[in-house]
């Protein structure tokens, strides 16, 4: 497939102002790719060079890219720098420059997806002495053959700033569009069933597409590599999906917990259940293949090198050949045996002085679930059976341990376990449904968290994504940042719905850091997947997740969260920034349905309180 063709699609996708349009263009583009190029095309559409867990990065800063453009255009770097300052986007600079290039190229070739992707991969894998020059040359080689429109997108990829605004859910929907005919032919019974409910052809088609998207997503949750999934679909049609299986070395998307406020509510929901402490550390997903251990973060980034002590613990204390399991790593005071605060544990998330810190801040890993063992997928088994297996294979328990746990159907016991957990310095408790399978990538009632309440009315903080900011006045103008506009994620619509303007709680240091990070994410117009009535001074690509505390959730016409449900939006009252969640991607922030539940629950609590005060 010619890259010019792709660039034309990218242009249309970038300019699309509805998700449906985006999906249509994406589906058409993916439909034109062949087996050998579809995976690369998917990664390019994500603005990446591979699935997230492989951490393949071009490692090219703005300066290298500027030099590549200078090399092929005859412009001086200083001239280009000036243009960059004016435009704020090197892609646009490259496009402009190439349309009035000063020197003509001696040798050019027509670019293909494969050629472009191969050069990017070479850029990513080049390291050591002279790598700087090689990277510049490899990019220049592409730019030398590029049309202006191609140059716009070629320049943005190595900078990690493609900004098409397509999320993985939209990509999955586009794949579903392309295999809908085959799905309909294969699933005759489902079609008949849906036909009785959905009379209009467009409604029926939408329902079918959603069902197929769910099937694709099931695979994505255990194998989060859309490039590979698209390749299997291209090769074998829908049968290709059956070949995507849980694999040691490919991280699974984590299961997530629902929230509740009391032991009584938990027992009412789950009946007899397991209760464990909620350790406030780092969630680690560990893969063991004989002596090879790989560790992933909650965000599915590889972090093995940060935890040599845990790797060693897994090698020596776990009796299994192959295994995928999850646990929370936590600093424990060696002398007193007490759990340390999150601020102590987080010091281990570092690239330098790893050995020194592994001695200074030793960790213990509390293993709370096991998804794969000795060649067998354990995810469909009930929680209780998965735990029995863990008990059998984790015996030594010096570095790798199991959480303390009770099994009960008594709410008083739950509450007293909760109190003890808080006393020990834990964050709260997690209740687990004894019969539930491991549900990858979803927030379901298989796990329920009960956290210590905060000063405010809300029982939990909210993780929101920054979608824009307002410029400050007075002292804050130093960094050009006044208030942040934040949103939560609605996965059904694949959009970020605004929920709060956060003007307080930012220290000068935070302001400075934010101003720097946000500058890089600036977009000219409202990103396609953002739904907001408020217009901030600057829009940014939804990427940075912040934890926010607030007094309550209120109805508000100026925000768009849950507008579909209530006719008016929901907003956070008196929002305050707690911290930045570097362990979450934008889509992992709090979802709209959680906000709706928190809103309804808060009303319920308020009614109970009012009744209490009247008595
Ligand atoms: P939070 O900000 O409350 O940690 P989250 O969105 O990161 O929430 P949830 O799935 O809602 O994640 O809450 C469960 C989290 O609690 C897990 O991500 C895990 O890191 C942590 N955790 C601590 N102890 C346990 C435990 N015993 N079992 C399961 N998860 C635990």
Coordinates of C-alpha atoms and ligand atoms in Angstrom, one line a residue:
X1 CA 0.0 0.0 0.0
X2 CA 1.4 3.4 -0.9
X3 CA 2.1 5.7 2.0
X4 CA 0.6 8.6 0.1
X5 CA -2.7 6.7 0.2
X6 CA -2.3 6.3 4.0
X7 CA -1.4 10.0 4.5
X8 CA -4.6 10.9 2.6
X9 CA -6.7 8.7 4.9
X10 CA -4.8 10.1 8.0
X11 CA -5.7 13.6 6.8
X12 CA -9.4 12.7 6.6
X13 CA -9.3 11.0 10.0
X14 CA -7.6 14.0 11.6
X15 CA -10.3 16.3 10.2
X16 CA -13.3 14.1 11.0
X17 CA -15.4 15.6 13.6
X18 CA -17.4 12.6 14.5
X19 CA -16.4 9.2 15.7
X20 CA -18.6 7.6 13.1
X21 CA -16.7 9.4 10.3
X22 CA -13.4 8.4 11.8
X23 CA -14.5 4.8 11.9
X24 CA -15.6 4.8 8.3
X25 CA -12.3 6.2 7.1
X26 CA -10.3 3.8 9.3
X27 CA -12.3 0.8 8.1
X28 CA -11.8 1.8 4.4
X29 CA -8.1 2.3 4.9
X30 CA -7.6 -1.0 6.8
X31 CA -9.6 -2.8 4.2
X32 CA -7.0 -1.8 1.5
X33 CA -4.0 -3.2 3.4
X34 CA -2.6 -6.7 2.8
X35 CA -1.5 -9.3 5.3
X36 CA 2.1 -8.1 5.3
X37 CA 1.3 -4.5 6.1
X38 CA -1.9 -4.5 8.2
X39 CA -0.1 -4.8 11.5
X40 CA 2.3 -1.9 10.7
X41 CA -0.7 0.2 9.5
X42 CA -2.5 -0.4 12.8
X43 CA 0.6 0.7 14.8
X44 CA 1.0 3.7 12.6
X45 CA -2.6 4.7 13.1
X46 CA -2.0 4.4 16.9
X47 CA 1.0 6.7 16.4
X48 CA 3.2 3.8 17.6
X49 CA 5.8 1.3 16.4
X50 CA 4.4 -1.8 18.1
X51 CA 2.1 -2.8 20.9
X52 CA 2.6 -0.8 24.1
X53 CA 4.0 -3.7 26.1
X54 CA 7.0 -3.9 23.7
X55 CA 8.1 -0.3 24.5
X56 CA 9.4 0.3 21.0
X57 CA 10.2 3.9 20.7
X58 CA 12.0 5.9 18.0
X59 CA 14.0 7.8 20.6
X60 CA 14.1 10.9 18.4
X61 CA 13.8 14.3 20.0
X62 CA 12.7 17.5 18.2
X63 CA 16.3 18.5 17.5
X64 CA 17.1 15.3 15.5
X65 CA 13.9 15.7 13.5
X66 CA 14.7 19.4 12.8
X67 CA 18.1 18.2 11.5
X68 CA 16.5 15.6 9.2
X69 CA 14.3 18.3 7.7
X70 CA 17.3 20.7 7.3
X71 CA 19.3 17.9 5.6
X72 CA 16.8 17.3 2.8
X73 CA 15.4 20.8 2.3
X74 CA 18.4 23.2 2.2
X75 CA 16.9 25.3 5.0
X76 CA 19.0 26.2 8.0
X77 CA 18.1 24.6 11.3
X78 CA 17.6 28.1 12.8
X79 CA 15.1 29.0 10.1
X80 CA 13.2 25.8 10.8
X81 CA 13.3 26.4 14.5
X82 CA 11.6 29.8 13.9
X83 CA 8.9 28.2 11.9
X84 CA 8.4 25.6 14.5
X85 CA 7.9 28.3 17.2
X86 CA 5.2 29.9 15.0
X87 CA 3.4 26.7 14.1
X88 CA 3.9 24.6 17.2
X89 CA 3.9 21.4 15.1
X90 CA 6.9 20.0 13.3
X91 CA 4.5 18.0 11.0
X92 CA 3.1 21.2 9.6
X93 CA 6.6 22.7 9.3
X94 CA 7.8 19.7 7.3
X95 CA 4.6 19.8 5.1
X96 CA 5.2 23.5 4.4
X97 CA 8.9 23.2 3.7
X98 CA 8.5 20.3 1.4
X99 CA 5.9 22.2 -0.7
X100 CA 8.6 24.8 -1.4
X101 CA 11.8 22.8 -1.1
X102 CA 15.0 24.8 -2.0
X103 CA 17.0 21.9 -3.2
X104 CA 15.7 19.1 -5.5
X105 CA 16.3 15.5 -4.6
X106 CA 18.7 13.4 -6.5
X107 CA 17.0 10.1 -5.7
X108 CA 13.5 9.5 -4.7
X109 CA 11.3 6.5 -4.5
X110 CA 7.6 6.1 -4.0
X111 CA 7.0 5.4 -0.3
X112 CA 5.1 2.4 0.8
X113 CA 3.7 1.5 4.3
X114 CA 6.4 -1.2 4.6
X115 CA 9.2 1.1 3.7
X116 CA 8.1 3.8 6.1
X117 CA 7.6 1.4 8.9
X118 CA 10.9 -0.4 8.3
X119 CA 12.8 2.8 8.6
X120 CA 11.0 3.7 11.8
X121 CA 11.9 0.3 13.3
X122 CA 15.5 0.8 12.3
X123 CA 15.4 4.3 13.9
X124 CA 14.1 2.6 17.1
X125 CA 16.7 -0.1 17.2
X126 CA 19.7 2.0 16.4
X127 CA 21.8 2.7 19.5
X128 CA 25.3 3.3 20.6
X129 CA 28.0 5.6 19.1
X130 CA 26.9 7.3 15.9
X131 CA 23.3 6.3 16.4
X132 CA 22.3 9.9 16.4
X133 CA 23.6 10.5 12.9
X134 CA 22.0 7.2 11.7
X135 CA 18.6 8.1 13.0
X136 CA 18.8 11.5 11.4
X137 CA 19.8 9.9 8.1
X138 CA 17.0 7.3 8.2
X139 CA 14.3 9.9 8.7
X140 CA 15.9 12.2 6.1
X141 CA 15.8 9.3 3.6
X142 CA 12.0 9.0 4.1
X143 CA 11.5 12.8 4.0
X144 CA 13.6 13.0 0.8
X145 CA 11.1 10.8 -1.0
X146 CA 8.0 12.2 0.7
X147 CA 5.2 14.4 -0.8
X148 CA 4.3 17.3 1.6
X149 CA 1.3 15.5 3.0
X150 CA 3.3 12.3 3.7
X151 CA 6.0 14.4 5.4
X152 CA 3.4 15.9 7.8
X153 CA 2.7 12.4 9.3
X154 CA 6.2 10.9 8.8
X155 CA 7.6 13.7 11.0
X156 CA 5.0 13.3 13.7
X157 CA 5.4 9.6 14.3
X158 CA 9.0 9.5 15.8
X159 CA 8.0 12.4 18.0
X160 CA 5.1 10.4 19.4
X161 CA 2.7 13.2 18.2
X162 CA 0.6 11.7 15.5
X163 CA -2.6 12.9 17.1
X164 CA -5.2 11.3 14.9
X165 CA -7.4 11.1 17.9
X166 CA -8.3 7.4 17.3
X167 CA -8.6 5.3 20.4
X168 CA -8.3 1.5 20.4
X169 CA -12.1 1.1 20.8
X170 CA -12.6 3.0 17.5
X171 CA -9.9 0.9 15.8
X172 CA -11.7 -2.3 17.1
X173 CA -15.0 -0.9 15.8
X174 CA -13.4 -0.3 12.4
X175 CA -12.2 -3.9 12.3
X176 CA -15.7 -5.1 13.2
X177 CA -17.1 -3.1 10.2
X178 CA -14.8 -4.9 7.8
X179 CA -15.8 -8.4 9.0
X180 CA -19.5 -7.8 9.5
X181 CA -20.6 -9.7 6.4
X182 CA -18.7 -12.8 7.5
X183 CA -20.1 -12.5 11.0
X184 CA -23.6 -12.3 9.7
X185 CA -23.2 -15.4 7.5
X186 CA -21.7 -17.3 10.4
X187 CA -24.0 -16.2 13.2
X188 CA -27.4 -16.9 11.6
X189 CA -29.1 -17.6 14.9
X190 CA -28.0 -14.3 16.4
X191 CA -29.1 -12.4 13.3
X192 CA -32.6 -13.9 13.6
X193 CA -32.8 -13.2 17.3
X194 CA -31.7 -9.5 16.8
X195 CA -34.0 -9.1 13.8
X196 CA -37.0 -9.6 16.0
X197 CA -35.9 -6.8 18.3
X198 CA -34.4 -4.3 15.8
X199 CA -36.6 -3.6 12.8
X200 CA -34.6 -0.8 11.2
X201 CA -31.7 -2.2 9.1
X202 CA -29.3 0.5 10.5
X203 CA -30.2 -0.5 14.1
X204 CA -29.7 -4.2 13.3
X205 CA -26.3 -3.5 11.7
X206 CA -25.2 -1.4 14.7
X207 CA -26.1 -4.2 17.1
X208 CA -24.3 -6.8 15.0
X209 CA -21.2 -4.6 14.8
X210 CA -21.3 -4.1 18.6
X211 CA -21.5 -7.9 19.1
X212 CA -18.5 -8.5 16.8
X213 CA -16.6 -5.7 18.5
X214 CA -17.2 -7.4 21.8
X215 CA -15.6 -10.6 20.4
X216 CA -12.6 -8.7 19.2
X217 CA -12.3 -6.9 22.5
X218 CA -12.4 -10.2 24.4
X219 CA -9.2 -11.2 22.5
X220 CA -7.7 -7.7 22.9
X221 CA -8.1 -8.0 26.7
X222 CA -5.9 -11.1 26.8
X223 CA -3.6 -10.1 24.0
X224 CA -3.5 -6.3 23.7
X225 CA -1.8 -6.1 20.3
X226 CA -4.3 -4.8 17.8
X227 CA -1.7 -5.2 15.0
X228 CA -1.4 -8.9 15.6
X229 CA -5.2 -9.3 15.9
X230 CA -5.8 -7.4 12.6
X231 CA -3.2 -9.6 11.0
X232 CA -4.9 -12.8 12.1
X233 CA -8.2 -11.5 10.8
X234 CA -6.7 -10.6 7.5
X235 CA -5.1 -14.1 7.2
X236 CA -8.0 -16.3 8.3
X237 CA -11.0 -14.1 8.7
X238 CA -13.0 -14.5 11.9
X239 CA -11.4 -18.0 12.4
X240 CA -8.2 -16.1 13.0
X241 CA -9.6 -14.8 16.3
X242 CA -9.7 -18.3 17.8
X243 CA -6.0 -18.5 17.4
X244 CA -5.4 -15.6 19.7
X245 CA -4.7 -17.1 23.1
X246 CA -3.3 -16.1 26.5
X247 CA 0.5 -16.2 26.0
X248 CA 3.4 -16.0 28.5
X249 CA 5.2 -12.8 27.6
X250 CA 2.1 -10.9 26.4
X251 CA 0.5 -9.0 29.3
X252 CA -3.2 -9.4 30.0
X253 CA -5.4 -6.3 30.6
X254 CA -6.1 -6.2 34.3
X255 CA -9.4 -6.9 36.0
X256 CA -10.7 -3.9 38.0
X257 CA -12.7 -3.5 41.2
X258 CA -16.2 -1.9 41.7
X259 CA -16.7 0.3 44.8
X260 CA -19.0 0.0 47.8
X261 CA -19.2 1.8 51.1
X262 CA -19.9 -0.7 53.8
X263 CA -19.4 -4.3 54.7
X264 CA -23.2 -4.8 54.7
X265 CA -23.5 -3.7 51.0
X266 CA -20.7 -6.1 50.1
X267 CA -22.2 -9.1 51.8
X268 CA -25.6 -8.3 50.3
X269 CA -24.0 -8.3 46.8
X270 CA -21.6 -11.2 47.1
X271 CA -22.8 -13.4 50.0
X272 CA -20.0 -15.6 51.3
X273 CA -16.8 -14.1 49.9
X274 CA -13.1 -13.6 50.4
X275 CA -11.8 -10.4 52.0
X276 CA -8.3 -9.3 51.5
X277 CA -6.3 -6.2 52.5
X278 CA -6.0 -3.5 49.8
X279 CA -2.2 -3.0 49.7
X280 CA -1.2 0.5 48.6
X281 CA 1.8 -0.3 46.4
X282 CA 2.5 -1.1 42.8
X283 CA 0.4 -3.6 40.9
X284 CA 2.7 -6.0 39.0
X285 CA 1.8 -8.6 36.5
X286 CA 4.5 -11.2 36.4
X287 CA 5.2 -13.7 33.6
X288 CA 7.4 -16.7 34.4
X289 CA 8.8 -19.0 31.7
X290 CA 11.2 -21.3 33.4
X291 CA 14.0 -19.0 34.6
X292 CA 12.9 -16.0 32.5
X293 CA 10.8 -13.5 34.5
X294 CA 9.1 -10.5 32.9
X295 CA 7.2 -7.9 34.9
X296 CA 4.6 -5.4 33.7
X297 CA 3.0 -2.4 35.3
X298 CA -0.7 -1.9 35.7
X299 CA -0.3 0.1 32.4
X300 CA 1.2 -3.0 30.8
X301 CA 4.6 -1.4 30.4
X302 CA 7.6 -3.7 30.9
X303 CA 9.4 -2.9 34.2
X304 CA 11.5 -6.0 34.8
X305 CA 14.8 -4.1 35.2
X306 CA 13.4 -2.1 38.1
X307 CA 12.8 -5.1 40.4
X308 CA 15.8 -7.5 40.5
X309 CA 14.8 -8.6 44.0
X310 CA 11.3 -9.6 43.0
X311 CA 12.6 -11.4 39.9
X312 CA 14.9 -13.4 42.1
X313 CA 12.1 -14.1 44.6
X314 CA 9.9 -15.4 41.8
X315 CA 12.7 -17.6 40.5
X316 CA 13.4 -19.2 43.8
X317 CA 10.1 -19.2 45.7
X318 CA 7.6 -20.1 43.0
X319 CA 7.3 -23.8 42.0
X320 CA 6.0 -23.5 38.5
X321 CA 7.4 -23.8 35.0
X322 CA 5.2 -21.3 33.3
X323 CA 2.9 -18.9 35.0
X324 CA 1.1 -15.5 34.7
X325 CA 0.1 -13.9 38.0
X326 CA -0.6 -10.6 39.6
X327 CA 0.3 -9.1 42.9
X328 CA 0.9 -5.8 44.7
X329 CA 4.5 -5.0 45.5
X330 CA 5.0 -3.1 48.7
X331 CA 7.8 -1.8 50.8
X332 CA 7.9 -3.5 54.2
X333 CA 10.0 -2.4 57.1
X334 CA 12.4 -5.2 57.7
X335 CA 12.8 -4.7 61.4
X336 CA 9.2 -4.0 62.4
X337 CA 7.5 -5.9 59.6
X338 CA 5.2 -2.9 59.1
X339 CA 3.9 -1.8 55.7
X340 CA 5.4 1.4 54.4
X341 CA 3.5 4.3 52.9
X342 CA 3.0 4.5 49.1
X343 CA 5.6 7.3 49.0
X344 CA 8.2 4.9 50.2
X345 CA 7.3 2.1 47.7
X346 CA 7.1 4.5 44.7
X347 CA 10.9 5.2 45.1
X348 CA 11.4 1.8 43.5
X349 CA 9.9 3.0 40.2
X350 CA 13.2 4.2 38.8
X351 CA 15.7 3.6 36.0
X352 CA 18.9 4.5 37.9
X353 CA 20.4 3.4 41.1
X354 CA 18.2 0.3 40.9
X355 CA 20.5 -2.0 43.0
X356 CA 21.1 0.6 45.7
X357 CA 17.3 1.2 46.1
X358 CA 16.5 -2.5 46.0
X359 CA 18.6 -2.8 49.2
X360 CA 17.4 0.4 50.7
X361 CA 13.7 -0.2 50.1
X362 CA 13.2 -3.9 49.9
X363 CA 9.8 -5.0 48.5
X364 CA 7.4 -7.9 49.2
X365 CA 5.1 -9.1 46.5
X366 CA 1.6 -10.1 47.7
X367 CA 0.3 -12.4 45.0
X368 CA -3.5 -12.0 44.7
X369 CA -4.4 -13.9 41.5
X370 CA -3.1 -16.4 38.9
X371 CA -4.3 -16.4 35.3
X372 CA -2.1 -19.1 33.8
X373 CA -0.2 -22.0 35.2
X374 CA 2.0 -24.7 33.6
X375 CA 0.5 -24.3 30.1
X376 CA -3.1 -24.0 31.3
X377 CA -5.4 -21.0 31.1
X378 CA -6.8 -20.5 34.6
X379 CA -8.9 -17.4 33.8
X380 CA -12.3 -19.3 33.4
X381 CA -11.8 -21.1 36.8
X382 CA -13.6 -19.8 39.9
X383 CA -11.5 -17.5 42.1
X384 CA -11.4 -20.1 44.9
X385 CA -9.8 -22.7 42.7
X386 CA -7.2 -20.3 41.4
X387 CA -6.4 -19.5 45.0
X388 CA -6.0 -23.1 45.9
X389 CA -3.4 -23.4 43.1
X390 CA -1.5 -20.4 44.4
X391 CA -1.4 -21.9 47.9
X392 CA 0.1 -25.0 46.5
X393 CA 2.9 -23.4 44.6
X394 CA 3.9 -20.4 46.8
X395 CA 5.4 -22.0 49.9
X396 CA 8.6 -20.2 51.0
X397 CA 7.0 -16.7 51.3
X398 CA 10.1 -14.6 52.0
X399 CA 9.7 -12.2 49.1
X400 CA 6.7 -13.6 47.4
X401 CA 3.8 -14.0 49.8
X402 CA 0.0 -14.3 49.8
X403 CA -2.3 -11.6 51.2
X404 CA -4.0 -12.2 54.5
X405 CA -7.5 -13.3 53.8
X406 CA -10.7 -14.3 55.5
X407 CA -13.8 -15.9 53.9
X408 CA -17.0 -14.8 55.5
X409 CA -20.7 -14.0 55.0
X410 CA -20.8 -11.8 58.0
X411 CA -20.9 -8.1 57.5
X412 CA -19.5 -7.4 61.0
X413 CA -16.5 -9.5 60.3
X414 CA -16.0 -7.6 57.0
X415 CA -16.1 -4.3 58.9
X416 CA -13.7 -5.4 61.6
X417 CA -11.3 -6.8 59.0
X418 CA -11.5 -3.4 57.3
X419 CA -10.7 -1.6 60.6
X420 CA -7.7 -3.8 61.2
X421 CA -6.5 -3.2 57.7
X422 CA -6.6 0.5 58.2
X423 CA -4.8 0.2 61.5
X424 CA -2.0 -1.7 59.7
X425 CA -1.6 1.1 57.3
X426 CA -3.4 -0.5 54.3
X427 CA -5.7 1.4 52.0
X428 CA -8.8 -0.6 52.8
X429 CA -10.1 -4.0 51.7
X430 CA -11.0 -5.8 48.5
X431 CA -13.8 -8.4 48.5
X432 CA -13.7 -11.2 46.0
X433 CA -16.5 -13.3 44.6
X434 CA -15.4 -16.9 45.2
X435 CA -17.1 -18.1 42.1
X436 CA -16.0 -15.5 39.6
X437 CA -13.6 -16.1 36.7
X438 CA -10.7 -13.6 36.1
X439 CA -12.4 -11.0 33.9
X440 CA -9.6 -9.3 31.9
X441 CA -9.9 -5.6 31.2
X442 CA -13.3 -5.0 32.9
X443 CA -14.6 -3.4 36.1
X444 CA -17.1 -6.0 37.4
X445 CA -18.4 -7.1 40.8
X446 CA -16.0 -10.0 40.9
X447 CA -13.9 -7.6 43.0
X448 CA -15.3 -4.8 45.2
X449 CA -13.1 -2.3 46.9
X450 CA -13.9 -0.5 50.1
X451 CA -11.5 2.3 50.8
X452 CA -11.1 4.5 53.9
X453 CA -13.2 7.6 53.3
X454 CA -11.7 10.9 52.8
X455 CA -12.5 14.2 54.5
X456 CA -14.9 15.2 51.7
X457 CA -18.3 13.6 51.0
X458 CA -17.0 11.4 48.2
X459 CA -15.8 8.0 49.4
X460 CA -13.2 7.7 46.7
X461 CA -11.1 9.9 44.5
X462 CA -11.6 10.1 40.8
X463 CA -9.0 9.7 38.1
X464 CA -9.6 12.3 35.4
X465 CA -7.8 13.1 32.1
X466 CA -6.7 16.6 31.2
X467 CA -8.3 17.7 28.0
X468 CA -7.4 21.4 28.1
X469 CA -6.4 24.3 30.2
X470 CA -7.2 27.9 30.9
X471 CA -4.5 30.5 30.9
X472 CA -3.8 32.0 34.3
X473 CA -3.8 35.5 35.4
X474 CA -1.4 37.1 37.9
X475 CA 1.4 35.0 39.2
X476 CA 0.3 31.8 37.4
X477 CA 0.8 33.4 34.0
X478 CA 4.5 32.7 34.5
X479 CA 3.7 29.2 33.3
X480 CA 0.7 30.1 31.2
X481 CA -1.5 27.9 33.2
X482 CA -4.5 28.8 35.3
X483 CA -7.0 26.0 35.6
X484 CA -7.1 22.5 34.1
X485 CA -10.1 21.2 32.3
X486 CA -10.6 17.5 33.1
X487 CA -12.7 14.7 31.8
X488 CA -13.7 11.1 32.4
X489 CA -14.0 8.4 29.8
X490 CA -17.2 7.0 28.3
X491 CA -16.2 3.7 26.7
X492 CA -19.5 3.1 25.0
X493 CA -19.2 6.4 23.1
X494 CA -15.3 6.2 23.1
X495 CA -15.2 9.9 24.1
X496 CA -13.9 11.9 27.1
X497 CA -16.7 13.8 28.8
X498 CA -15.7 17.0 30.7
X499 CA -16.3 16.9 34.5
X500 CA -14.3 19.6 36.3
X501 CA -12.3 22.7 36.1
X502 CA -9.5 22.3 38.6
X503 CA -7.9 25.6 39.7
X504 CA -6.5 24.8 43.1
X505 CA -4.1 22.3 44.6
X506 CA -1.3 22.9 42.2
X507 CA 2.1 23.7 43.7
X508 CA 4.5 25.9 41.7
X509 CA 6.6 22.8 41.0
X510 CA 3.5 20.9 39.6
X511 CA 2.4 23.9 37.6
X512 CA 5.8 24.1 36.0
X513 CA 5.9 20.4 35.2
X514 CA 2.3 20.5 33.8
X515 CA 3.0 23.5 31.6
X516 CA 5.9 21.6 30.1
X517 CA 4.1 18.3 29.6
X518 CA 0.9 20.0 28.3
X519 CA 2.8 22.2 25.8
X520 CA 3.7 19.0 24.0
X521 CA 0.1 17.8 23.8
X522 CA -1.4 21.0 22.5
X523 CA -3.9 20.6 19.6
X524 CA -5.2 23.2 17.3
X525 CA -8.8 22.3 17.7
X526 CA -10.9 20.2 20.1
X527 CA -9.7 16.6 19.8
X528 CA -12.3 14.5 18.1
X529 CA -12.9 12.2 21.0
X530 CA -13.5 15.1 23.5
X531 CA -17.1 16.1 24.4
X532 CA -17.1 19.5 26.2
X533 CA -19.3 22.5 26.2
X534 CA -16.6 24.6 27.8
X535 CA -14.0 26.0 25.5
X536 CA -10.6 26.2 27.3
X537 CA -7.9 28.5 26.0
X538 CA -5.9 25.5 24.9
X539 CA -7.0 22.0 24.0
X540 CA -4.7 19.1 24.7
X541 CA -4.7 15.5 23.5
X542 CA -6.2 13.4 26.4
X543 CA -3.2 11.7 27.8
X544 CA -2.3 12.8 31.4
X545 CA -4.3 11.2 34.2
X546 CA -4.7 13.0 37.5
X547 CA -6.2 11.8 40.7
X548 CA -8.8 14.3 42.0
X549 CA -10.6 14.6 45.3
X550 CA -13.9 16.5 45.5
X551 CA -16.6 17.2 48.0
X552 CA -19.4 15.8 45.9
X553 CA -20.8 15.2 42.4
X554 CA -23.5 17.6 41.3
X555 CA -25.6 18.2 38.2
X556 CA -24.2 20.9 36.0
X557 CA -25.1 22.2 32.5
X558 CA -21.5 23.2 31.8
X559 CA -20.1 19.7 31.9
X560 CA -21.0 16.8 29.7
X561 CA -20.4 13.7 31.9
X562 CA -23.4 11.4 31.8
X563 CA -25.5 13.9 29.8
X564 CA -27.1 11.0 28.0
X565 CA -28.4 9.7 31.3
X566 CA -29.6 12.8 33.0
X567 CA -30.2 15.3 30.2
X568 CA -27.7 17.5 32.0
X569 CA -24.1 16.8 32.9
X570 CA -22.4 15.8 36.1
X571 CA -19.6 17.8 37.7
X572 CA -17.2 17.6 40.6
X573 CA -17.8 20.2 43.3
X574 CA -14.6 21.7 44.8
X575 CA -12.2 19.5 42.9
X576 CA -8.6 19.3 44.2
X577 CA -5.7 17.6 42.6
X578 CA -4.2 14.8 44.7
X579 CA -1.5 13.4 42.4
X580 CA -0.6 12.5 38.8
X581 CA -1.4 8.8 37.9
X582 CA 1.6 7.8 35.8
X583 CA 0.4 4.2 36.0
X584 CA -2.8 4.9 34.0
X585 CA -3.5 5.5 30.3
X586 CA -6.2 8.0 29.4
X587 CA -8.8 5.3 28.8
X588 CA -8.0 3.8 32.3
X589 CA -9.3 6.9 34.1
X590 CA -12.7 6.8 35.9
X591 CA -15.5 5.8 33.5
X592 CA -18.8 7.6 33.2
X593 CA -20.8 4.7 34.5
X594 CA -18.7 4.8 37.7
X595 CA -19.5 8.5 38.1
X596 CA -23.2 7.7 37.7
X597 CA -23.0 5.0 40.4
X598 CA -21.0 7.3 42.7
X599 CA -23.6 10.1 42.1
X600 CA -26.5 7.8 42.9
X601 CA -24.8 6.3 45.8
X602 CA -23.9 9.7 47.3
X603 CA -27.6 10.7 47.0
X604 CA -28.5 7.5 48.9
X605 CA -25.9 8.3 51.6
X606 CA -27.2 11.8 51.9
X607 CA -30.8 10.6 52.4
X608 CA -29.7 8.2 55.1
X609 CA -27.7 11.0 56.8
X610 CA -30.7 13.3 56.7
X611 CA -32.9 10.6 58.1
X612 CA -30.3 10.0 60.8
X613 CA -30.1 13.7 61.8
X614 CA -33.9 14.0 61.9
X615 CA -34.1 11.1 64.5
Ligands
LIG1 P1 -7.2 2.5 43.0 O1 -6.8 3.9 42.6 O2 -8.3 2.5 44.0 O3 -6.0 1.7 43.4 P2 -7.4 1.4 40.4 O4 -8.3 2.0 39.4 O5 -5.9 1.5 40.3 O6 -7.9 1.9 41.8 P3 -9.0 -0.9 41.0 O7 -9.1 -2.1 40.2 O8 -10.2 -0.1 41.0 O9 -7.7 -0.2 40.5 O10 -8.6 -1.3 42.4 C1 -7.9 -2.5 42.7 C2 -6.4 -2.1 42.8 O11 -6.0 -2.4 44.2 C3 -5.6 -3.0 42.0 O12 -5.2 -2.3 40.8 C4 -4.4 -3.3 42.8 O13 -3.3 -2.5 42.4 C5 -4.7 -2.9 44.2 N1 -4.7 -4.0 45.2 C6 -4.1 -4.0 46.4 N2 -4.3 -5.1 47.1 C7 -5.1 -5.9 46.3 C8 -5.6 -7.2 46.5 N3 -5.4 -7.9 47.6 N4 -6.3 -7.7 45.5 C9 -6.5 -7.0 44.4 N5 -6.0 -5.8 44.1 C10 -5.3 -5.2 45.1

